[in-house]
């Protein structure tokens, strides 16, 4: 299952934040191919 999300770090507290769909940051990261892969299904089994 792919959610097609990109993330950035919050400037103040450095927490990961989800980029808005089709935002500039979202587009830049998808074009560059920089994704964050998390495999929750493997962790649950």
mmCIF file of C-alpha atoms in Angstrom:
data_model
loop_
_atom_site.group_PDB
_atom_site.id
_atom_site.type_symbol
_atom_site.label_atom_id
_atom_site.label_comp_id
_atom_site.label_asym_id
_atom_site.label_seq_id
_atom_site.Cartn_x
_atom_site.Cartn_y
_atom_site.Cartn_z
ATOM 1 C CA UNK A 1 0.000 0.000 0.000
ATOM 2 C CA UNK A 2 1.401 3.403 -1.015
ATOM 3 C CA UNK A 3 0.129 6.636 0.496
ATOM 4 C CA UNK A 4 2.231 8.836 -1.824
ATOM 5 C CA UNK A 5 3.175 11.270 0.970
ATOM 6 C CA UNK A 6 6.227 13.482 1.340
ATOM 7 C CA UNK A 7 7.550 14.918 4.588
ATOM 8 C CA UNK A 8 9.505 17.927 5.813
ATOM 9 C CA UNK A 9 10.939 18.928 9.199
ATOM 10 C CA UNK A 10 9.189 21.685 11.139
ATOM 11 C CA UNK A 11 11.588 24.638 11.514
ATOM 12 C CA UNK A 12 10.722 25.279 15.165
ATOM 13 C CA UNK A 13 10.432 21.852 16.798
ATOM 14 C CA UNK A 14 12.025 19.647 14.073
ATOM 15 C CA UNK A 15 9.090 17.241 14.044
ATOM 16 C CA UNK A 16 8.224 15.572 10.740
ATOM 17 C CA UNK A 17 5.280 17.174 8.952
ATOM 18 C CA UNK A 18 3.324 15.868 5.970
ATOM 19 C CA UNK A 19 3.504 18.130 2.931
ATOM 20 C CA UNK A 20 0.214 19.179 1.366
ATOM 21 C CA UNK A 21 -0.641 17.266 -1.785
ATOM 22 C CA UNK A 22 0.772 19.006 -4.884
ATOM 23 C CA UNK A 23 2.474 21.732 -2.818
ATOM 24 C CA UNK A 24 5.837 23.099 -3.943
ATOM 25 C CA UNK A 25 7.732 20.961 -1.410
ATOM 26 C CA UNK A 26 5.666 17.879 -2.330
ATOM 27 C CA UNK A 27 6.400 18.400 -6.029
ATOM 28 C CA UNK A 28 10.127 19.062 -5.424
ATOM 29 C CA UNK A 29 10.563 15.906 -3.346
ATOM 30 C CA UNK A 30 8.601 13.694 -5.740
ATOM 31 C CA UNK A 31 10.543 15.043 -8.727
ATOM 32 C CA UNK A 32 13.853 14.404 -6.926
ATOM 33 C CA UNK A 33 12.657 10.961 -5.808
ATOM 34 C CA UNK A 34 13.180 11.649 -2.093
ATOM 35 C CA UNK A 35 10.605 9.604 -0.217
ATOM 36 C CA UNK A 36 10.354 8.253 3.313
ATOM 37 C CA UNK A 37 9.557 4.536 3.329
ATOM 38 C CA UNK A 38 7.922 3.033 6.399
ATOM 39 C CA UNK A 39 6.859 -0.577 6.450
ATOM 40 C CA UNK A 40 4.255 -0.844 9.202
ATOM 41 C CA UNK A 41 2.900 -4.175 7.994
ATOM 42 C CA UNK A 42 6.258 -5.817 8.552
ATOM 43 C CA UNK A 43 6.438 -4.387 12.084
ATOM 44 C CA UNK A 44 2.962 -5.671 12.953
ATOM 45 C CA UNK A 45 3.652 -9.266 11.964
#
